[in-house]
């Protein structure tokens, strides 16, 4: 980042934000904005509690299961949609509708179908993540270099080899981008699902803090969830950068 | 003349959307010779090559390879692609060995063979490099080494030098002739360069544009036992270039 012709590290902008936040909190403009330092203090006190630990475990479990399902369904579905023209045309419309649809609105409906509990959250994570994974996989596979496919066929590749050794690897950059976006949406899915169900995990904590007007704890939790989503997305982005030269070479 | 190793009979091809690419194309390719498909763009020469390779289905006619009618790709034919078609995530070594990898040849065996051909096309020392570290000419050498490694009798080349700069191309053409001379490979070669065709070919097939039909077959009487520079100054070579230009001029 450049400022007044000097190189400034990117995290400085965050620091500026924190200072503004701190000042706003100190000035006591609004009771929902406590000073940043009190939020950090609250985070430190929340982290070791049993309640927080239980919330994290149940949230991570819902996230993990939901994401695993989304990947297990999303990647194969995306491949089929890219390779079988009819399927792509029929399902493409639906995937495009659902990728932009307000899935949150469906959660109350889900509660009626699968009950109030962890399953609802898992399904919410799945629905939040799966469509973008399908779309990106489809794009990656259908944009795979046609001559690589011809090459593999001309050297006698069986269909399993064509997929395993050429198409999947060729679509890897797009698939990883889909996974990254899917994971970020998945984190939102956990929180929204739990908030709407309102009796488990991180969502329960959010509900608890806001009902009792514990703004320090509330913001601390927001930051923790944000950091988690950021870490997951950065981990996938790291993988993406490692395969970047694929893309530059197509 | 020996019996043809590759024969196409009455090939016709119309693409979706009604563009007729080829009509009634019948040709015979003698074994151990280099034949060129030459014509202006849009004459269906690449289509014909890919039909011979079994990569595109044809609507009419038959393709015969080594006395058998074929309907798809086969191990006796290897393809060299215009855009190289190298796996960007794989090293040169793995790319060259890829044909054998698909056939299930054990790793050690296929890599030993691949190393041999990498050296023959002049890329020794580049085995562990990736395609994005190579120039266009080097990439195409990898493509050629890959085709040689599977030991196919017939090598199909689709404008292999078109994405390669002029000096590299000349050197590459010379190397290609040297490589093929003692191997008894049958090469079918697509190009739009008259000089390239006259320099390399035993047989030049001139195609008309849209739909592609066989216009004429020219057999340059160029003595290929001599050096590259002598060939390029050879009377017959120059006459062939003129003759072909005379025929093709009307279609440009």
CSV table of C-alpha atoms in Angstrom, one decimal:
chain,number,residue,atom,x,y,z
A,1,UNK,CA,0.0,0.0,0.0
A,2,UNK,CA,1.3,3.5,-0.8
A,3,UNK,CA,0.5,6.6,1.2
A,4,UNK,CA,2.0,10.0,0.4
A,5,UNK,CA,4.6,8.2,-1.7
A,6,UNK,CA,5.7,6.0,1.1
A,7,UNK,CA,5.3,2.3,1.5
A,8,UNK,CA,2.9,1.5,4.3
A,9,UNK,CA,2.2,-2.0,5.5
A,10,UNK,CA,-1.4,-3.1,4.8
A,11,UNK,CA,-2.2,-4.0,8.5
A,12,UNK,CA,-1.7,-0.3,9.4
A,13,UNK,CA,-5.2,0.4,8.0
A,14,UNK,CA,-6.6,-2.1,10.5
A,15,UNK,CA,-4.6,-0.3,13.2
A,16,UNK,CA,-6.2,3.0,12.2
A,17,UNK,CA,-9.6,1.4,12.4
A,18,UNK,CA,-8.9,0.0,15.9
A,19,UNK,CA,-7.8,3.4,17.1
A,20,UNK,CA,-10.9,5.0,15.7
A,21,UNK,CA,-13.0,2.3,17.3
A,22,UNK,CA,-11.2,2.8,20.6
A,23,UNK,CA,-11.8,6.6,20.5
A,24,UNK,CA,-15.4,6.1,19.6
A,25,UNK,CA,-15.8,3.7,22.5
A,26,UNK,CA,-14.1,6.0,25.0
A,27,UNK,CA,-16.3,8.9,23.8
A,28,UNK,CA,-19.3,6.8,24.7
A,29,UNK,CA,-21.3,7.8,21.7
A,30,UNK,CA,-23.3,4.6,21.8
A,31,UNK,CA,-23.8,1.9,24.3
A,32,UNK,CA,-23.3,-0.7,21.5
A,33,UNK,CA,-19.8,0.4,20.8
A,34,UNK,CA,-17.5,-0.4,23.8
A,35,UNK,CA,-13.9,0.6,23.5
A,36,UNK,CA,-11.7,-1.8,21.5
A,37,UNK,CA,-9.5,-2.6,24.4
A,38,UNK,CA,-12.4,-3.7,26.6
A,39,UNK,CA,-13.5,-6.0,23.7
A,40,UNK,CA,-10.1,-7.6,23.7
A,41,UNK,CA,-10.2,-8.0,27.4
A,42,UNK,CA,-13.6,-9.7,27.1
A,43,UNK,CA,-12.2,-12.0,24.4
A,44,UNK,CA,-9.4,-13.0,26.8
A,45,UNK,CA,-11.9,-13.8,29.5
A,46,UNK,CA,-14.3,-15.7,27.2
A,47,UNK,CA,-11.7,-17.9,25.6
A,48,UNK,CA,-10.9,-20.2,28.5
A,49,UNK,CA,-14.5,-20.7,29.7
A,50,UNK,CA,-16.1,-24.1,29.5
A,51,UNK,CA,-19.2,-22.6,27.8
A,52,UNK,CA,-17.1,-21.1,25.0
A,53,UNK,CA,-15.2,-24.4,24.5
A,54,UNK,CA,-18.5,-26.3,24.2
A,55,UNK,CA,-19.8,-23.7,21.7
A,56,UNK,CA,-16.7,-24.0,19.6
A,57,UNK,CA,-16.7,-27.7,19.5
A,58,UNK,CA,-20.3,-28.0,18.4
A,59,UNK,CA,-19.9,-25.2,15.9
A,60,UNK,CA,-16.8,-26.7,14.4
A,61,UNK,CA,-18.5,-30.0,14.2
A,62,UNK,CA,-21.5,-28.5,12.3
A,63,UNK,CA,-19.1,-26.6,10.1
A,64,UNK,CA,-16.9,-29.6,9.4
A,65,UNK,CA,-19.8,-32.0,8.6
A,66,UNK,CA,-21.6,-29.4,6.5
A,67,UNK,CA,-18.5,-28.5,4.5
A,68,UNK,CA,-17.6,-32.1,3.9
A,69,UNK,CA,-21.0,-32.8,2.5
A,70,UNK,CA,-20.9,-29.7,0.4
A,71,UNK,CA,-17.6,-30.8,-1.1
A,72,UNK,CA,-18.6,-34.4,-1.5
A,73,UNK,CA,-21.7,-33.3,-3.4
A,74,UNK,CA,-20.5,-30.1,-5.0
A,75,UNK,CA,-17.4,-31.2,-6.8
A,76,UNK,CA,-18.9,-34.3,-8.5
A,77,UNK,CA,-22.0,-32.5,-9.4
A,78,UNK,CA,-20.0,-29.6,-10.9
A,79,UNK,CA,-18.0,-32.1,-13.0
A,80,UNK,CA,-21.2,-33.9,-14.2
A,81,UNK,CA,-22.7,-30.5,-15.1
A,82,UNK,CA,-19.6,-29.6,-17.1
A,83,UNK,CA,-19.3,-32.8,-19.0
A,84,UNK,CA,-22.9,-33.8,-19.6
A,85,UNK,CA,-24.5,-31.0,-21.6
A,86,UNK,CA,-28.1,-31.8,-20.7
A,87,UNK,CA,-27.5,-32.0,-17.0
A,88,UNK,CA,-25.6,-28.7,-17.1
A,89,UNK,CA,-28.4,-27.0,-18.8
A,90,UNK,CA,-31.2,-28.4,-16.6
A,91,UNK,CA,-29.4,-28.0,-13.2
A,92,UNK,CA,-27.4,-24.8,-14.2
A,93,UNK,CA,-30.5,-22.6,-13.8
A,94,UNK,CA,-31.3,-24.0,-10.3
A,95,UNK,CA,-27.7,-23.7,-9.1
A,96,UNK,CA,-27.6,-20.1,-10.3
A,97,UNK,CA,-30.8,-19.3,-8.6
A,98,UNK,CA,-29.7,-20.9,-5.3
A,99,UNK,CA,-26.2,-19.4,-5.3
A,100,UNK,CA,-27.7,-15.9,-5.0
A,101,UNK,CA,-30.9,-16.9,-3.1
A,102,UNK,CA,-31.3,-15.8,0.5
A,103,UNK,CA,-30.7,-19.2,2.0
A,104,UNK,CA,-31.2,-17.8,5.5
A,105,UNK,CA,-34.9,-17.4,4.7
A,106,UNK,CA,-35.0,-21.2,4.2
A,107,UNK,CA,-33.6,-22.0,7.7
A,108,UNK,CA,-37.0,-21.7,9.6
A,109,UNK,CA,-38.4,-24.0,6.9
A,110,UNK,CA,-35.6,-26.4,7.5
A,111,UNK,CA,-36.3,-26.4,11.2
A,112,UNK,CA,-39.8,-27.6,10.5
A,113,UNK,CA,-38.4,-30.4,8.4
A,114,UNK,CA,-35.3,-31.7,10.1
A,115,UNK,CA,-36.1,-30.4,13.6
A,116,UNK,CA,-34.4,-27.9,15.8
A,117,UNK,CA,-30.8,-28.8,16.5
A,118,UNK,CA,-27.5,-29.6,15.1
A,119,UNK,CA,-28.9,-31.1,11.9
A,120,UNK,CA,-30.5,-27.9,10.9
A,121,UNK,CA,-27.1,-26.1,11.3
A,122,UNK,CA,-25.3,-28.8,9.3
A,123,UNK,CA,-27.9,-28.5,6.5
A,124,UNK,CA,-27.6,-24.7,6.6
A,125,UNK,CA,-23.8,-24.8,6.2
A,126,UNK,CA,-24.3,-27.3,3.4
A,127,UNK,CA,-26.7,-25.0,1.6
A,128,UNK,CA,-24.6,-22.0,2.1
A,129,UNK,CA,-21.5,-23.6,0.7
A,130,UNK,CA,-22.5,-26.2,-1.9
A,131,UNK,CA,-23.8,-24.0,-4.8
A,132,UNK,CA,-20.7,-21.9,-5.2
A,133,UNK,CA,-18.6,-25.0,-5.1
A,134,UNK,CA,-20.8,-26.6,-7.9
A,135,UNK,CA,-20.5,-23.4,-10.0
A,136,UNK,CA,-16.8,-23.0,-9.7
A,137,UNK,CA,-16.1,-26.7,-10.4
A,138,UNK,CA,-18.3,-26.6,-13.4
A,139,UNK,CA,-16.5,-23.5,-14.8
A,140,UNK,CA,-13.1,-25.0,-14.1
A,141,UNK,CA,-13.9,-28.3,-15.8
A,142,UNK,CA,-15.7,-26.8,-18.8
A,143,UNK,CA,-12.8,-24.4,-19.3
A,144,UNK,CA,-10.2,-27.1,-19.1
A,145,UNK,CA,-7.9,-26.9,-22.1
A,146,UNK,CA,-9.6,-28.8,-24.9
A,147,UNK,CA,-6.4,-29.8,-26.4
A,148,UNK,CA,-5.3,-31.4,-23.1
A,149,UNK,CA,-8.4,-33.5,-23.3
A,150,UNK,CA,-7.7,-34.4,-27.0
A,151,UNK,CA,-4.1,-35.1,-26.0
A,152,UNK,CA,-5.1,-37.6,-23.3
A,153,UNK,CA,-7.6,-39.2,-25.7
A,154,UNK,CA,-5.1,-39.5,-28.5
A,155,UNK,CA,-2.7,-41.3,-26.1
A,156,UNK,CA,-5.4,-43.7,-25.2
A,157,UNK,CA,-6.6,-42.4,-21.8
A,158,UNK,CA,-9.5,-44.3,-20.2
A,159,UNK,CA,-12.3,-42.1,-18.9
A,160,UNK,CA,-11.1,-42.5,-15.3
A,161,UNK,CA,-7.6,-41.4,-16.3
A,162,UNK,CA,-9.0,-38.4,-18.2
A,163,UNK,CA,-10.8,-37.2,-15.1
A,164,UNK,CA,-8.1,-38.1,-12.5
A,165,UNK,CA,-5.0,-37.1,-14.5
A,166,UNK,CA,-6.2,-34.2,-16.6
A,167,UNK,CA,-9.6,-32.7,-16.0
A,168,UNK,CA,-9.6,-32.4,-12.2
A,169,UNK,CA,-6.0,-31.1,-12.0
A,170,UNK,CA,-6.8,-28.7,-14.8
A,171,UNK,CA,-9.8,-27.4,-12.9
A,172,UNK,CA,-8.0,-27.2,-9.6
A,173,UNK,CA,-7.5,-23.4,-9.4
A,174,UNK,CA,-11.3,-22.9,-9.9
A,175,UNK,CA,-12.2,-25.7,-7.6
A,176,UNK,CA,-10.0,-24.2,-4.9
A,177,UNK,CA,-11.5,-20.8,-5.4
A,178,UNK,CA,-14.9,-22.4,-5.0
A,179,UNK,CA,-13.8,-24.1,-1.8
A,180,UNK,CA,-12.5,-20.9,-0.4
A,181,UNK,CA,-15.8,-19.0,-1.2
A,182,UNK,CA,-17.7,-22.0,0.0
A,183,UNK,CA,-15.9,-22.1,3.3
A,184,UNK,CA,-16.5,-18.4,3.9
A,185,UNK,CA,-20.2,-18.9,3.2
A,186,UNK,CA,-20.1,-22.0,5.4
A,187,UNK,CA,-18.9,-19.9,8.4
A,188,UNK,CA,-21.8,-17.6,7.8
A,189,UNK,CA,-24.0,-20.6,7.6
A,190,UNK,CA,-23.0,-21.9,11.0
A,191,UNK,CA,-23.6,-18.6,12.7
A,192,UNK,CA,-26.9,-17.9,10.9
A,193,UNK,CA,-28.1,-21.4,11.4
A,194,UNK,CA,-27.2,-21.4,15.1
A,195,UNK,CA,-28.7,-17.9,15.6
A,196,UNK,CA,-32.0,-18.9,14.1
A,197,UNK,CA,-32.1,-22.2,16.0
A,198,UNK,CA,-30.8,-20.1,18.9
A,199,UNK,CA,-30.1,-22.9,21.4
A,200,UNK,CA,-26.7,-24.2,20.4
A,201,UNK,CA,-23.1,-23.3,19.9
A,202,UNK,CA,-21.8,-19.9,19.0
A,203,UNK,CA,-25.2,-18.8,18.0
A,204,UNK,CA,-26.5,-19.4,21.5
A,205,UNK,CA,-23.6,-17.3,22.9
A,206,UNK,CA,-24.4,-14.5,20.4
A,207,UNK,CA,-28.0,-14.6,21.5
A,208,UNK,CA,-27.0,-14.6,25.2
A,209,UNK,CA,-24.7,-11.7,24.9
A,210,UNK,CA,-27.0,-9.5,22.9
A,211,UNK,CA,-30.0,-10.3,25.1
A,212,UNK,CA,-28.1,-9.3,28.2
A,213,UNK,CA,-26.5,-6.4,26.5
A,214,UNK,CA,-22.9,-7.7,27.0
A,215,UNK,CA,-21.5,-5.7,24.1
A,216,UNK,CA,-17.8,-6.3,25.0
A,217,UNK,CA,-18.4,-10.1,24.8
A,218,UNK,CA,-20.6,-9.8,21.8
A,219,UNK,CA,-17.9,-7.9,19.8
A,220,UNK,CA,-15.2,-10.2,21.0
A,221,UNK,CA,-17.2,-13.2,19.6
A,222,UNK,CA,-17.7,-11.3,16.3
A,223,UNK,CA,-13.9,-10.9,16.1
A,224,UNK,CA,-13.2,-14.5,16.9
A,225,UNK,CA,-15.7,-15.8,14.3
A,226,UNK,CA,-14.2,-13.4,11.8
A,227,UNK,CA,-10.7,-14.5,12.6
A,228,UNK,CA,-11.7,-18.1,12.1
A,229,UNK,CA,-13.3,-17.4,8.7
A,230,UNK,CA,-10.2,-15.4,7.7
A,231,UNK,CA,-7.9,-18.2,8.7
A,232,UNK,CA,-9.8,-20.9,6.8
A,233,UNK,CA,-9.9,-18.7,3.7
A,234,UNK,CA,-6.2,-17.8,3.9
A,235,UNK,CA,-5.3,-21.5,4.3
A,236,UNK,CA,-7.1,-22.3,1.1
A,237,UNK,CA,-5.7,-19.2,-0.6
A,238,UNK,CA,-2.2,-20.4,0.3
A,239,UNK,CA,-3.0,-23.6,-1.6
A,240,UNK,CA,-4.4,-21.6,-4.5
A,241,UNK,CA,-1.2,-19.6,-4.8
A,242,UNK,CA,0.8,-22.8,-4.9
A,243,UNK,CA,-1.2,-23.9,-8.0
A,244,UNK,CA,-1.3,-20.5,-9.5
A,245,UNK,CA,1.2,-21.3,-12.2
A,246,UNK,CA,-1.4,-23.8,-13.7
A,247,UNK,CA,-3.6,-20.9,-14.5
A,248,UNK,CA,-0.9,-18.7,-16.0
A,249,UNK,CA,0.0,-21.6,-18.3
A,250,UNK,CA,-3.4,-22.2,-19.8
B,1,UNK,CA,5.4,-48.1,-54.1
B,2,UNK,CA,4.7,-50.0,-50.8
B,3,UNK,CA,1.2,-50.6,-49.7
B,4,UNK,CA,-0.2,-47.5,-47.9
B,5,UNK,CA,0.0,-47.6,-44.1
B,6,UNK,CA,-2.8,-45.0,-43.7
B,7,UNK,CA,-5.6,-44.7,-46.1
B,8,UNK,CA,-8.7,-42.5,-46.1
B,9,UNK,CA,-11.5,-43.3,-48.4
B,10,UNK,CA,-14.3,-40.9,-49.3
B,11,UNK,CA,-14.1,-38.9,-46.1
B,12,UNK,CA,-16.8,-36.3,-45.6
B,13,UNK,CA,-17.3,-34.0,-42.6
B,14,UNK,CA,-20.0,-31.4,-41.9
B,15,UNK,CA,-19.8,-29.5,-38.6
B,16,UNK,CA,-22.8,-28.7,-36.5
B,17,UNK,CA,-24.2,-25.6,-38.0
B,18,UNK,CA,-23.8,-26.8,-41.5
B,19,UNK,CA,-20.2,-25.9,-42.4
B,20,UNK,CA,-18.9,-28.5,-44.7
B,21,UNK,CA,-15.3,-29.0,-43.9
B,22,UNK,CA,-14.4,-32.0,-46.1
B,23,UNK,CA,-15.9,-33.7,-49.1
B,24,UNK,CA,-15.0,-37.0,-50.7
B,25,UNK,CA,-11.4,-37.0,-49.5
B,26,UNK,CA,-9.5,-40.1,-50.5
B,27,UNK,CA,-5.8,-40.4,-49.9
B,28,UNK,CA,-3.1,-43.0,-49.3
B,29,UNK,CA,0.0,-42.4,-47.1
B,30,UNK,CA,3.0,-44.6,-47.9
B,31,UNK,CA,4.9,-46.0,-44.9
B,32,UNK,CA,8.1,-44.3,-43.8
B,33,UNK,CA,7.4,-41.1,-45.7
B,34,UNK,CA,6.5,-37.6,-44.7
B,35,UNK,CA,3.3,-36.4,-46.2
B,36,UNK,CA,2.0,-32.9,-45.9
B,37,UNK,CA,-1.5,-31.6,-45.9
B,38,UNK,CA,-1.2,-28.1,-47.3
B,39,UNK,CA,-3.8,-25.5,-48.1
B,40,UNK,CA,-5.2,-22.1,-47.2
B,41,UNK,CA,-6.8,-21.7,-43.8
B,42,UNK,CA,-10.3,-23.2,-43.7
B,43,UNK,CA,-9.5,-26.0,-46.0
B,44,UNK,CA,-10.1,-28.6,-43.4
B,45,UNK,CA,-6.6,-29.9,-43.2
B,46,UNK,CA,-6.5,-30.0,-39.3
B,47,UNK,CA,-10.0,-31.6,-39.4
B,48,UNK,CA,-8.7,-34.3,-41.7
B,49,UNK,CA,-5.7,-34.9,-39.5
B,50,UNK,CA,-7.8,-35.2,-36.4
B,51,UNK,CA,-10.2,-37.6,-38.2
B,52,UNK,CA,-7.1,-39.8,-39.0
B,53,UNK,CA,-6.1,-39.5,-35.4
B,54,UNK,CA,-9.6,-40.6,-34.3
B,55,UNK,CA,-10.2,-37.5,-32.3
B,56,UNK,CA,-13.1,-36.2,-34.4
B,57,UNK,CA,-15.9,-38.4,-35.8
B,58,UNK,CA,-16.4,-38.2,-39.6
B,59,UNK,CA,-19.8,-38.3,-41.3
B,60,UNK,CA,-18.8,-40.3,-44.4
B,61,UNK,CA,-16.0,-42.6,-45.6
B,62,UNK,CA,-13.5,-44.8,-43.9
B,63,UNK,CA,-10.1,-44.5,-42.2
B,64,UNK,CA,-7.8,-47.5,-42.5
B,65,UNK,CA,-4.6,-47.8,-40.6
B,66,UNK,CA,-2.2,-50.8,-41.1
B,67,UNK,CA,-4.9,-52.7,-43.0
B,68,UNK,CA,-7.6,-52.2,-40.3
B,69,UNK,CA,-10.5,-49.9,-40.3
B,70,UNK,CA,-10.3,-47.7,-37.2
B,71,UNK,CA,-12.9,-45.7,-35.3
B,72,UNK,CA,-10.9,-43.9,-32.7
B,73,UNK,CA,-7.4,-43.2,-31.4
B,74,UNK,CA,-4.9,-46.1,-31.3
B,75,UNK,CA,-1.4,-46.8,-30.1
B,76,UNK,CA,0.0,-46.9,-33.6
B,77,UNK,CA,-0.7,-43.2,-34.0
B,78,UNK,CA,0.7,-40.4,-31.9
B,79,UNK,CA,-0.3,-36.7,-32.2
B,80,UNK,CA,1.8,-33.6,-31.9
B,81,UNK,CA,-0.4,-30.6,-31.1
B,82,UNK,CA,-0.2,-27.1,-32.5
B,83,UNK,CA,-0.6,-25.6,-29.0
B,84,UNK,CA,1.7,-28.2,-27.5
B,85,UNK,CA,-0.9,-29.6,-25.1
B,86,UNK,CA,1.5,-30.1,-22.2
B,87,UNK,CA,0.3,-30.6,-18.7
B,88,UNK,CA,1.3,-27.4,-17.0
B,89,UNK,CA,1.5,-29.0,-13.6
B,90,UNK,CA,3.9,-31.8,-14.7
B,91,UNK,CA,7.6,-31.7,-15.3
B,92,UNK,CA,9.1,-32.2,-18.8
B,93,UNK,CA,9.9,-35.7,-17.8
B,94,UNK,CA,6.4,-36.6,-16.7
B,95,UNK,CA,5.0,-34.9,-19.8
B,96,UNK,CA,7.2,-36.9,-22.1
B,97,UNK,CA,6.4,-40.1,-20.3
B,98,UNK,CA,2.7,-39.3,-20.1
B,99,UNK,CA,1.7,-41.5,-23.1
B,100,UNK,CA,3.3,-44.5,-21.4
B,101,UNK,CA,1.9,-43.5,-18.0
B,102,UNK,CA,-1.6,-43.8,-19.5
B,103,UNK,CA,-0.7,-47.2,-20.8
B,104,UNK,CA,0.3,-48.4,-17.3
B,105,UNK,CA,4.0,-48.8,-18.0
B,106,UNK,CA,5.9,-48.9,-14.7
B,107,UNK,CA,7.4,-45.6,-13.7
B,108,UNK,CA,11.1,-46.5,-13.9
B,109,UNK,CA,10.8,-48.0,-17.3
B,110,UNK,CA,8.8,-45.1,-18.8
B,111,UNK,CA,11.1,-42.5,-17.3
B,112,UNK,CA,14.2,-44.2,-18.6
B,113,UNK,CA,12.6,-44.1,-22.1
B,114,UNK,CA,11.5,-40.6,-21.7
B,115,UNK,CA,15.0,-39.4,-20.7
B,116,UNK,CA,16.4,-41.0,-23.8
B,117,UNK,CA,14.0,-39.1,-26.1
B,118,UNK,CA,14.3,-35.9,-24.1
B,119,UNK,CA,18.0,-36.1,-24.9
B,120,UNK,CA,17.3,-36.9,-28.6
B,121,UNK,CA,15.2,-33.8,-29.1
B,122,UNK,CA,17.9,-31.7,-27.5
B,123,UNK,CA,16.4,-31.0,-24.1
B,124,UNK,CA,18.8,-32.9,-21.8
B,125,UNK,CA,19.0,-31.1,-18.5
B,126,UNK,CA,15.5,-29.8,-18.7
B,127,UNK,CA,13.8,-33.0,-17.3
B,128,UNK,CA,12.6,-31.4,-14.1
B,129,UNK,CA,11.5,-28.1,-15.5
B,130,UNK,CA,7.9,-27.2,-16.0
B,131,UNK,CA,6.3,-26.1,-19.3
B,132,UNK,CA,5.9,-22.5,-18.2
B,133,UNK,CA,9.7,-22.3,-17.9
B,134,UNK,CA,10.2,-23.3,-21.6
B,135,UNK,CA,10.1,-21.3,-24.8
B,136,UNK,CA,7.6,-22.2,-27.5
B,137,UNK,CA,10.2,-24.2,-29.5
B,138,UNK,CA,11.3,-26.1,-26.4
B,139,UNK,CA,7.7,-26.9,-25.6
B,140,UNK,CA,7.1,-28.3,-29.0
B,141,UNK,CA,10.3,-30.5,-28.6
B,142,UNK,CA,8.6,-31.9,-25.5
B,143,UNK,CA,5.5,-32.6,-27.6
B,144,UNK,CA,7.6,-34.4,-30.2
B,145,UNK,CA,9.5,-36.4,-27.5
B,146,UNK,CA,6.2,-37.5,-26.0
B,147,UNK,CA,5.0,-38.7,-29.4
B,148,UNK,CA,8.3,-40.5,-30.0
B,149,UNK,CA,8.3,-42.1,-26.6
B,150,UNK,CA,5.2,-44.2,-27.2
B,151,UNK,CA,6.9,-45.6,-30.3
B,152,UNK,CA,4.0,-45.1,-32.7
B,153,UNK,CA,4.6,-45.9,-36.3
B,154,UNK,CA,2.6,-43.0,-37.4
B,155,UNK,CA,3.2,-39.5,-36.2
B,156,UNK,CA,0.5,-36.9,-36.8
B,157,UNK,CA,1.6,-33.3,-36.6
B,158,UNK,CA,-0.8,-30.4,-36.5
B,159,UNK,CA,1.1,-27.2,-37.6
B,160,UNK,CA,3.7,-28.0,-35.0
B,161,UNK,CA,5.9,-25.0,-35.8
B,162,UNK,CA,3.2,-22.3,-36.2
B,163,UNK,CA,3.7,-21.0,-32.6
B,164,UNK,CA,7.5,-21.0,-32.9
B,165,UNK,CA,9.6,-18.2,-34.1
B,166,UNK,CA,11.4,-18.4,-37.5
B,167,UNK,CA,14.9,-19.3,-36.5
B,168,UNK,CA,13.8,-21.9,-34.1
B,169,UNK,CA,11.5,-23.3,-36.7
B,170,UNK,CA,14.3,-23.8,-39.2
B,171,UNK,CA,16.5,-25.5,-36.7
B,172,UNK,CA,13.5,-27.6,-35.6
B,173,UNK,CA,12.7,-28.6,-39.2
B,174,UNK,CA,16.2,-29.8,-39.7
B,175,UNK,CA,16.3,-31.7,-36.4
B,176,UNK,CA,12.9,-33.3,-37.3
B,177,UNK,CA,14.3,-34.6,-40.6
B,178,UNK,CA,17.4,-36.0,-38.9
B,179,UNK,CA,15.3,-37.6,-36.2
B,180,UNK,CA,12.9,-39.2,-38.6
B,181,UNK,CA,15.4,-40.3,-41.3
B,182,UNK,CA,16.6,-43.4,-39.5
B,183,UNK,CA,13.4,-44.3,-37.8
B,184,UNK,CA,11.1,-45.4,-40.6
B,185,UNK,CA,8.3,-43.3,-39.1
B,186,UNK,CA,5.3,-42.3,-41.2
B,187,UNK,CA,4.6,-38.7,-40.7
B,188,UNK,CA,1.4,-36.8,-41.7
B,189,UNK,CA,2.0,-33.1,-41.3
B,190,UNK,CA,-0.4,-30.2,-41.5
B,191,UNK,CA,1.0,-26.8,-42.4
B,192,UNK,CA,0.1,-23.6,-44.2
B,193,UNK,CA,3.7,-22.9,-45.1
B,194,UNK,CA,4.6,-23.8,-48.7
B,195,UNK,CA,8.3,-23.6,-48.0
B,196,UNK,CA,7.9,-25.9,-45.0
B,197,UNK,CA,6.0,-28.4,-47.0
B,198,UNK,CA,8.4,-28.4,-49.9
B,199,UNK,CA,11.4,-28.7,-47.6
B,200,UNK,CA,10.1,-31.5,-45.4
B,201,UNK,CA,7.8,-33.6,-47.6
B,202,UNK,CA,8.0,-36.7,-49.7
B,203,UNK,CA,4.4,-36.1,-50.7
B,204,UNK,CA,2.4,-32.9,-50.6
B,205,UNK,CA,-1.4,-33.0,-50.6
B,206,UNK,CA,-2.9,-29.7,-51.8
B,207,UNK,CA,-6.5,-29.1,-50.5
B,208,UNK,CA,-9.1,-26.7,-51.6
B,209,UNK,CA,-11.0,-24.5,-49.1
B,210,UNK,CA,-14.6,-25.1,-48.0
B,211,UNK,CA,-15.3,-27.8,-48.5
B,212,UNK,CA,-11.8,-29.4,-48.4
B,213,UNK,CA,-11.2,-31.7,-51.4
B,214,UNK,CA,-8.0,-33.0,-52.8
B,215,UNK,CA,-6.8,-30.5,-55.4
B,216,UNK,CA,-3.4,-32.1,-56.4
B,217,UNK,CA,-0.7,-34.3,-55.0
B,218,UNK,CA,2.9,-33.1,-55.5
B,219,UNK,CA,5.9,-35.2,-55.0
B,220,UNK,CA,9.0,-32.9,-54.8
B,221,UNK,CA,12.0,-34.6,-56.3
B,222,UNK,CA,14.3,-33.2,-53.6
B,223,UNK,CA,17.3,-35.2,-52.6
B,224,UNK,CA,17.1,-35.3,-48.8
B,225,UNK,CA,20.5,-36.9,-48.4
B,226,UNK,CA,22.1,-33.5,-48.5
B,227,UNK,CA,22.5,-30.7,-46.0
B,228,UNK,CA,19.7,-28.4,-45.1
B,229,UNK,CA,21.4,-25.4,-46.8
B,230,UNK,CA,21.9,-27.4,-50.0
B,231,UNK,CA,18.2,-28.4,-50.0
B,232,UNK,CA,17.1,-24.8,-49.6
B,233,UNK,CA,19.1,-23.9,-52.7
B,234,UNK,CA,18.1,-27.0,-54.7
B,235,UNK,CA,16.5,-26.3,-58.1
B,236,UNK,CA,13.8,-28.8,-57.5
B,237,UNK,CA,13.0,-27.4,-54.1
B,238,UNK,CA,12.6,-23.9,-55.5
B,239,UNK,CA,10.5,-25.2,-58.5
B,240,UNK,CA,8.2,-27.1,-56.1
B,241,UNK,CA,7.6,-23.9,-54.1
B,242,UNK,CA,6.8,-22.0,-57.3
B,243,UNK,CA,4.6,-24.7,-58.6
B,244,UNK,CA,2.5,-25.0,-55.4
B,245,UNK,CA,2.2,-21.2,-55.2
B,246,UNK,CA,1.0,-21.2,-58.8
B,247,UNK,CA,-1.7,-23.6,-57.9
B,248,UNK,CA,-2.8,-22.2,-54.6
B,249,UNK,CA,-2.7,-18.5,-55.6
B,250,UNK,CA,-6.2,-18.7,-57.1
B,251,UNK,CA,-7.7,-19.7,-53.7
B,252,UNK,CA,-6.1,-16.9,-51.6
